[in-house]
Coordinates of C-alpha atoms and ligand atoms in Angstrom, one line a residue:
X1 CA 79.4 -45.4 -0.3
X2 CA 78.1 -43.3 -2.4
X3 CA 80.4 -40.6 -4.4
X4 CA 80.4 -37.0 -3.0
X5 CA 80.1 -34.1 -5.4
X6 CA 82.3 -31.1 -5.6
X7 CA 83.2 -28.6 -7.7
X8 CA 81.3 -29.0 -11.2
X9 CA 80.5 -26.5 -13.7
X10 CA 83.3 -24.7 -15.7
X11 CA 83.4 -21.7 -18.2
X12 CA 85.8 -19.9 -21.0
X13 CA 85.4 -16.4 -22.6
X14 CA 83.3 -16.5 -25.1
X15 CA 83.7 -13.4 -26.5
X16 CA 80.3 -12.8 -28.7
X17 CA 81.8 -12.5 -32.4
X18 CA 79.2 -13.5 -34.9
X19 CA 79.5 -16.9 -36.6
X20 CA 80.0 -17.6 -40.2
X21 CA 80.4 -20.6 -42.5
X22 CA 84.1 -20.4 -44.8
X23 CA 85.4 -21.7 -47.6
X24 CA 89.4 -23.0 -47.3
X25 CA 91.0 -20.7 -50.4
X26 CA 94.2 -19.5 -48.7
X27 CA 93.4 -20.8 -45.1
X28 CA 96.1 -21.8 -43.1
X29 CA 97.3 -24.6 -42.3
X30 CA 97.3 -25.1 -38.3
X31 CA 99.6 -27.0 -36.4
X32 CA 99.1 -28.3 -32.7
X33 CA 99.4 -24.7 -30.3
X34 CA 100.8 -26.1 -27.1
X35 CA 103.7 -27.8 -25.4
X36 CA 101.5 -30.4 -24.2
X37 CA 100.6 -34.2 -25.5
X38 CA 96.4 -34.5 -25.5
X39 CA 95.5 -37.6 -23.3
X40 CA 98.8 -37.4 -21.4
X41 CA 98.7 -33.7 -19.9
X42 CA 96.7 -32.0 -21.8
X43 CA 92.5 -32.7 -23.3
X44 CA 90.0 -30.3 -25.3
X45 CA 87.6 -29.2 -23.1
X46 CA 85.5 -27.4 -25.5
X47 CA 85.0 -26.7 -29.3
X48 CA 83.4 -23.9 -31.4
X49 CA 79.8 -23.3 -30.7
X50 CA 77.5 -24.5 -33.8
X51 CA 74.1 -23.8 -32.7
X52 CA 72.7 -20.5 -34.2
X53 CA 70.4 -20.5 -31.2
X54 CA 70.3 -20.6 -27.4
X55 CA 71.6 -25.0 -27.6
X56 CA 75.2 -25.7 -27.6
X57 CA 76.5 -28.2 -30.5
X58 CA 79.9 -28.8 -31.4
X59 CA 80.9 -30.6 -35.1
X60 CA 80.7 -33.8 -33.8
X61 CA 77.0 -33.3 -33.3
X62 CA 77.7 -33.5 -28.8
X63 CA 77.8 -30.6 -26.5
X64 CA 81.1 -30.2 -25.9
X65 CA 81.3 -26.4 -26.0
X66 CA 79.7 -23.5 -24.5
X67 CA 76.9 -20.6 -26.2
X68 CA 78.4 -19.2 -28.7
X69 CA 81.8 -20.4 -28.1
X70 CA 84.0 -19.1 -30.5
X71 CA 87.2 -21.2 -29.9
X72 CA 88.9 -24.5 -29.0
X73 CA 89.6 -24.8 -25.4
X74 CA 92.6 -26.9 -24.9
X75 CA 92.9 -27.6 -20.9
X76 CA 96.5 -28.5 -18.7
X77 CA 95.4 -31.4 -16.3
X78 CA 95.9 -29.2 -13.0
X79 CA 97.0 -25.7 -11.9
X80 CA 100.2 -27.4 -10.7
X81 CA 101.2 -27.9 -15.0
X82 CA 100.4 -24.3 -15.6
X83 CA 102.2 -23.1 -12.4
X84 CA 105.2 -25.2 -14.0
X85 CA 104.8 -23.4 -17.2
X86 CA 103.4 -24.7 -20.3
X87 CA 104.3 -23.3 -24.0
X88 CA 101.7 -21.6 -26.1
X89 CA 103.2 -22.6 -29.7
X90 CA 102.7 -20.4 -32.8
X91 CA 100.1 -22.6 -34.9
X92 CA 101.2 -20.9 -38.2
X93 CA 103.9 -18.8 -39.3
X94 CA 102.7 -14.8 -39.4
X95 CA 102.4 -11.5 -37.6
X96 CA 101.7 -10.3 -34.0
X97 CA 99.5 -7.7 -34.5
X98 CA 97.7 -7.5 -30.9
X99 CA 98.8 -8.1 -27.7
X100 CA 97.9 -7.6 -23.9
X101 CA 99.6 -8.3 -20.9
X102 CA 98.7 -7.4 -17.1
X103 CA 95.7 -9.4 -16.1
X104 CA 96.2 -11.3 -13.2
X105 CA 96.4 -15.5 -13.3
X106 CA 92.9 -15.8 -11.2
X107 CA 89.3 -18.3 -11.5
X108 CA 86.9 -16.2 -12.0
X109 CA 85.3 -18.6 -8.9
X110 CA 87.9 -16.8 -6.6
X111 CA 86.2 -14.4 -3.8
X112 CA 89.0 -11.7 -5.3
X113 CA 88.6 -12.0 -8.3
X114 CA 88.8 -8.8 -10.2
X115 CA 86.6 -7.5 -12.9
X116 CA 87.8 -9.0 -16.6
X117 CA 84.9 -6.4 -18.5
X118 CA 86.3 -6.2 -21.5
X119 CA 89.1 -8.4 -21.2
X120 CA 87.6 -12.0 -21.3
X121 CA 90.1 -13.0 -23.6
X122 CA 92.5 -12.2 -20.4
X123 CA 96.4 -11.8 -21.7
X124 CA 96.1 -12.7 -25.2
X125 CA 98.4 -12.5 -28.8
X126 CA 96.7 -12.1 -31.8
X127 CA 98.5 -13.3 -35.1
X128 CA 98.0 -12.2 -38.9
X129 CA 98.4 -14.9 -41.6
X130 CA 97.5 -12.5 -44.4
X131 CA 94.6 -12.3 -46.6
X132 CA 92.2 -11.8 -43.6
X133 CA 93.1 -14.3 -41.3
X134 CA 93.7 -13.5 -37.5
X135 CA 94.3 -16.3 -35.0
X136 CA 93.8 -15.8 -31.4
X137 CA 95.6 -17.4 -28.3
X138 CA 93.5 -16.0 -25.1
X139 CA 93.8 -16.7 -21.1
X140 CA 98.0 -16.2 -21.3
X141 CA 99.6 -16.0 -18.0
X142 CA 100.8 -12.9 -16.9
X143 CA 104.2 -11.4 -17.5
X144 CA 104.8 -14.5 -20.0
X145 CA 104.2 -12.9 -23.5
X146 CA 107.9 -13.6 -25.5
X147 CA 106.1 -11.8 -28.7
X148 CA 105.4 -8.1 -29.2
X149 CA 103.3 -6.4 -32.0
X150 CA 105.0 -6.2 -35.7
X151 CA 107.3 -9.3 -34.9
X152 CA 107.3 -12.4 -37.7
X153 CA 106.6 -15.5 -35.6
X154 CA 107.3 -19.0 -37.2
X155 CA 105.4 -22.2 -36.8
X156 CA 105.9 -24.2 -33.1
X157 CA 107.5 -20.7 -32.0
X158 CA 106.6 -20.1 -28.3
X159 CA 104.6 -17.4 -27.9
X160 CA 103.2 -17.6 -23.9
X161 CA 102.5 -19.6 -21.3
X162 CA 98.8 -20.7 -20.9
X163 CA 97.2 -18.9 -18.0
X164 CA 94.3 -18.6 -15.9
X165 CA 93.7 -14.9 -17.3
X166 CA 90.9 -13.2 -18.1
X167 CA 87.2 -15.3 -18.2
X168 CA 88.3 -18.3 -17.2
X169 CA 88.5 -21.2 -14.4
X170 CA 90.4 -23.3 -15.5
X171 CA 94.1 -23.3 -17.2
X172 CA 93.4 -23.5 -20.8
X173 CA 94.5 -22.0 -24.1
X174 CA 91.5 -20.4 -26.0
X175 CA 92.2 -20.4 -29.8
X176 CA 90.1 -19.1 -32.1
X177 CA 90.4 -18.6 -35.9
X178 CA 88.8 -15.2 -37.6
X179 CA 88.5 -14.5 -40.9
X180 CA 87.6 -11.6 -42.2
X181 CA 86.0 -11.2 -38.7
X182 CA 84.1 -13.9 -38.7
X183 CA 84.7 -17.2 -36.9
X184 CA 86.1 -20.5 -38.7
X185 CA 85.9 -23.7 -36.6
X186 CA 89.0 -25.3 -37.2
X187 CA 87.8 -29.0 -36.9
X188 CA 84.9 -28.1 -39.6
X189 CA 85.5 -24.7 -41.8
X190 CA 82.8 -25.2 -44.4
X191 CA 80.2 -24.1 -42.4
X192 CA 79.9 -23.1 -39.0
X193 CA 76.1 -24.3 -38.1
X194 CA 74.8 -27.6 -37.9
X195 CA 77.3 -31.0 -37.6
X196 CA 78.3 -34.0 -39.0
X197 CA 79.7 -32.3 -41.6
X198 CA 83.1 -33.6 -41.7
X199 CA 85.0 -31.8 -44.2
X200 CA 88.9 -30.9 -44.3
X201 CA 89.7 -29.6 -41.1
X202 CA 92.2 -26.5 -41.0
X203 CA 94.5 -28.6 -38.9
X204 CA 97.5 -30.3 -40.4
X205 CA 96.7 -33.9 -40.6
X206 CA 99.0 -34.5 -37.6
X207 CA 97.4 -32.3 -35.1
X208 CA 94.1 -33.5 -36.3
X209 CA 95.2 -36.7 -35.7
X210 CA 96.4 -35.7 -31.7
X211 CA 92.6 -34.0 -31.2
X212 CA 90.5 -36.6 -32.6
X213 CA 87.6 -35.8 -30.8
X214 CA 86.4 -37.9 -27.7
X215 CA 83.2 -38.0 -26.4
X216 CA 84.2 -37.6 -22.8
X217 CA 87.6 -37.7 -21.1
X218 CA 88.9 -39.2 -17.8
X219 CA 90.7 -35.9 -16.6
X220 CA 92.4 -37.3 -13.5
X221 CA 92.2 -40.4 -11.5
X222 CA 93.9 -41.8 -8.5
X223 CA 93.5 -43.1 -4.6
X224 CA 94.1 -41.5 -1.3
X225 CA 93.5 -41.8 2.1
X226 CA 90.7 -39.0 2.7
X227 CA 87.9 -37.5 0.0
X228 CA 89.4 -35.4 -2.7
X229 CA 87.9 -32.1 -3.8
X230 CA 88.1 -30.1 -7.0
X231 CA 90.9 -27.8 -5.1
X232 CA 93.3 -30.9 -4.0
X233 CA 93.3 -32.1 -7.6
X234 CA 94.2 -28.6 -9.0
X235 CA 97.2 -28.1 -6.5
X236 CA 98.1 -31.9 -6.5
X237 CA 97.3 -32.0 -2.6
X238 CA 95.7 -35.5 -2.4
X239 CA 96.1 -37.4 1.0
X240 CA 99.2 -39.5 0.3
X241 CA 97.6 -43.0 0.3
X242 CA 98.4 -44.6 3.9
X243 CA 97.7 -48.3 4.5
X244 CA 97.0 -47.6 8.1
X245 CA 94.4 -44.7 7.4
X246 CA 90.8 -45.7 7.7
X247 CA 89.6 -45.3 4.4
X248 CA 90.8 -45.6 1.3
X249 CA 89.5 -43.4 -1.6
X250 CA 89.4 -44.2 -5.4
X251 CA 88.7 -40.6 -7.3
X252 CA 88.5 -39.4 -10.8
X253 CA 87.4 -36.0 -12.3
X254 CA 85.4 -36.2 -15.5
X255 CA 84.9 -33.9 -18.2
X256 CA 82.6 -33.2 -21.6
X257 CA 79.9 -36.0 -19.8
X258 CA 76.0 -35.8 -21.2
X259 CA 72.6 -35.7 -19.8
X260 CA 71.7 -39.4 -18.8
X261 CA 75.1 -40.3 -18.3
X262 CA 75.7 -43.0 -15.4
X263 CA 79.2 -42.8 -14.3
X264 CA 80.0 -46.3 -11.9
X265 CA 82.8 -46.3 -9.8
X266 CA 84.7 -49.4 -8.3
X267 CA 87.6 -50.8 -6.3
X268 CA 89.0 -54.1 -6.8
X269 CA 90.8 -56.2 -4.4
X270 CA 94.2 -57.9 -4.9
X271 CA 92.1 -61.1 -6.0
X272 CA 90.3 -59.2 -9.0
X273 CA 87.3 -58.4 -7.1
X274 CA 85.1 -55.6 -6.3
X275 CA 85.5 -54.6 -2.7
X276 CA 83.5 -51.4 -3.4
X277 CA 81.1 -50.2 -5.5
X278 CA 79.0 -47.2 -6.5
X279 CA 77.0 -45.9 -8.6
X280 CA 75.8 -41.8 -9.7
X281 CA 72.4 -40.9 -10.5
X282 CA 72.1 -40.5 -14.4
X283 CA 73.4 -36.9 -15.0
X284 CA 70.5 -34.2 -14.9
X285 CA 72.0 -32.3 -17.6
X286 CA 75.2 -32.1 -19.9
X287 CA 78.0 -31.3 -17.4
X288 CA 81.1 -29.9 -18.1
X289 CA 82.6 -31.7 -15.2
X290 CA 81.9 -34.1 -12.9
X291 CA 83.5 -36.0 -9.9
X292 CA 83.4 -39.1 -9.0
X293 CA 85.0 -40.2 -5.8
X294 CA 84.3 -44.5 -3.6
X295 CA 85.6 -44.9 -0.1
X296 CA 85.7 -48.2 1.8
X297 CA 86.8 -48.7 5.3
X298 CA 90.0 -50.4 6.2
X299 CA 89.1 -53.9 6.9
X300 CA 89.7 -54.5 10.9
X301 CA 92.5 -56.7 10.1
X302 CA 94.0 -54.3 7.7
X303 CA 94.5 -54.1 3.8
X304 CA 95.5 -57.7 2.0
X305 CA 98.9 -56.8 0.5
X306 CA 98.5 -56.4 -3.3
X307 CA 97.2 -54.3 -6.6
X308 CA 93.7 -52.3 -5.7
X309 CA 92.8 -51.2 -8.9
X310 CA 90.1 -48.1 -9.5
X311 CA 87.8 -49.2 -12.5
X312 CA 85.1 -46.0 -13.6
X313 CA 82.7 -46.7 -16.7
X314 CA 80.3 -44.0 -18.3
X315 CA 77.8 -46.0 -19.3
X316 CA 75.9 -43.8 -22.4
X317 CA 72.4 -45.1 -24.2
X318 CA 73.3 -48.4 -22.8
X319 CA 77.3 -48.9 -23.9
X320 CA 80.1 -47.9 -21.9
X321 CA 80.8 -44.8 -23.4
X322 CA 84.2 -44.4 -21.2
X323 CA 86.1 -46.8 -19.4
X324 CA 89.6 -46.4 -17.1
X325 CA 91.3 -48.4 -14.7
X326 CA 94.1 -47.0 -12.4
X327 CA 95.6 -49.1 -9.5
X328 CA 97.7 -48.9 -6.7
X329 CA 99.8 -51.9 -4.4
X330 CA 99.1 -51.7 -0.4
Ligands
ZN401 ZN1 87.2 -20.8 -24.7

């Protein structure tokens, strides 16, 4: 069977300040901003925006980022994390010198959604370092700001929760580094056009280390007993898996996936093999995110007891570009 599509395309403020290259002198020194552990329950969905045109590039020389994206987007797994509450972490020690609170925790997909003109950054702090440098933390959820202008925050000091405020989606922090108001891309402050320039990041080496960038990213992944869509994943309501149901579903949700990509999907049986197979159409364009869901019918005599296991690969330019295997015992 082949896997259904849902939900795909997703966006973050990009709040249209012009792009500069930067030299480090006194740059800061930025430690990881959230209470999360990237490739556990957290992932970057997007970085900084190095095309000077109308194409989308990120340092790595990929397309992981949006037109002129001015930030790194750093995503919780579902809403059910940010629901839960998730820290925003000071990233250096400095100043609050702008804050805003009262915009509602809504996708900007939702029917009542209300307008965010001029608050794309939704519920946002905005921190001095000194000598020019302003760091942003945008999309805060609502009634969680614990900092208020003129206070002295210190390094790993929470600061919000991340939200779903403002021009966003999906629950994310959206940091961005200014200085002198103009952008710095953390991963590459140099220059901020063109890639494959890898000098010193702003990062510590340790946080650098935790985002080391990925050229796609298994989101979620798991098995149930009817087809998943982009809202069940988001709230955690999946079909409990039931051995008497009449399918049984093997699902993952993809992110930061190019054009050309062929995502395979698979279930193997208790005996290693493939019970179940499919395969996507090579991806049109460079998506965002993708899903990617295999059912098979209940055999008539019922599941053989043991492991199923769910095996996706993104095959890229002919090498498997992602792989991930998840399993369950019927
Ligand atoms: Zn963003």
């Amino acid at each position: 069977m082949r896997p259904a599509p849902f939900a795909a395309v997703v966006l973050c403020a990009a709040l249209g300040l012009s792009h500069a290259g930067h030299t480090q002198g006194d740059a800061p020194k930025l430690a990881f901003p959230m209470a999360c552990e990237i490739g556990r329950s957290c992932e970057i969905q997007h970085y900084v925006d190095r095309d000077p045109g109308p194409g989308l590039l990120d340092y790595r020389c990929g397309h992981r980022t949006e037109p002129q994206h001015d930030g790194v987007d750093i995503r919780l797994l579902d809403m059910v994390a940010q629901r839960a509450g998730v820290d925003v972490l000071a990233a250096v020690p400095g100043r609050v010198v702008a804050v805003r609170d009262g915009v509602p925790d809504i996708s900007i997909r939702a029917p009542n959604a209300p307008s965010i003109a001029g608050r794309m950054c939704g519920n946002r702090v905005a921190i001095g370092f000194g000598r020019g440098w302003i760091l942003d933390y945008c999309h805060l959820a609502q009634g969680s700001l614990k900092v208020k202008v003129g206070d002295l925050v210190t390094t790993g000091q929470p600061l919000a929760r991340v939200g779903l405020s403002g021009d966003t989606e999906f629950p994310h922090l959206h940091f961005s580094v200014r200085h002198d108001n103009l952008v710095v891309d953390p991963f590459a402050p140099a220059v901020l056009t063109g890639c494959g320039t890898q000098g010193a990041p702003l990062w510590t080496p340790a946080a650098a280390s935790l985002m080391a960038y990925k050229r796609g990213v298994v989101l979620n992944a798991g098995f149930s007993s009817a087809m998943v869509d982009d809202a069940a994943i988001e709230n955690r309501a999946i079909s409990a898996v039931d051995p008497a149901a009449p399918i049984l579903v093997a699902y993952a949700r993809l992110i930061g996936l190019e054009q050309g990509d062929v995502i395979a999907i698979a279930i193997e049986g208790p005996d290693g093999k493939a019970i179940a197979t499919g395969t996507l159409p090579p991806l049109a364009s460079n998506r965002d995110q993708v899903p990617a869901q295999l059912a098979h019918k209940r055999p008539p005599q019922g599941w053989a007891r043991g492991v199923y296991t769910g095996v996706l690969q993104v095959r890229r330019a002919g090498t498997v570009a992602l792989a991930h295997r998840w399993q369950i015992t019927l």
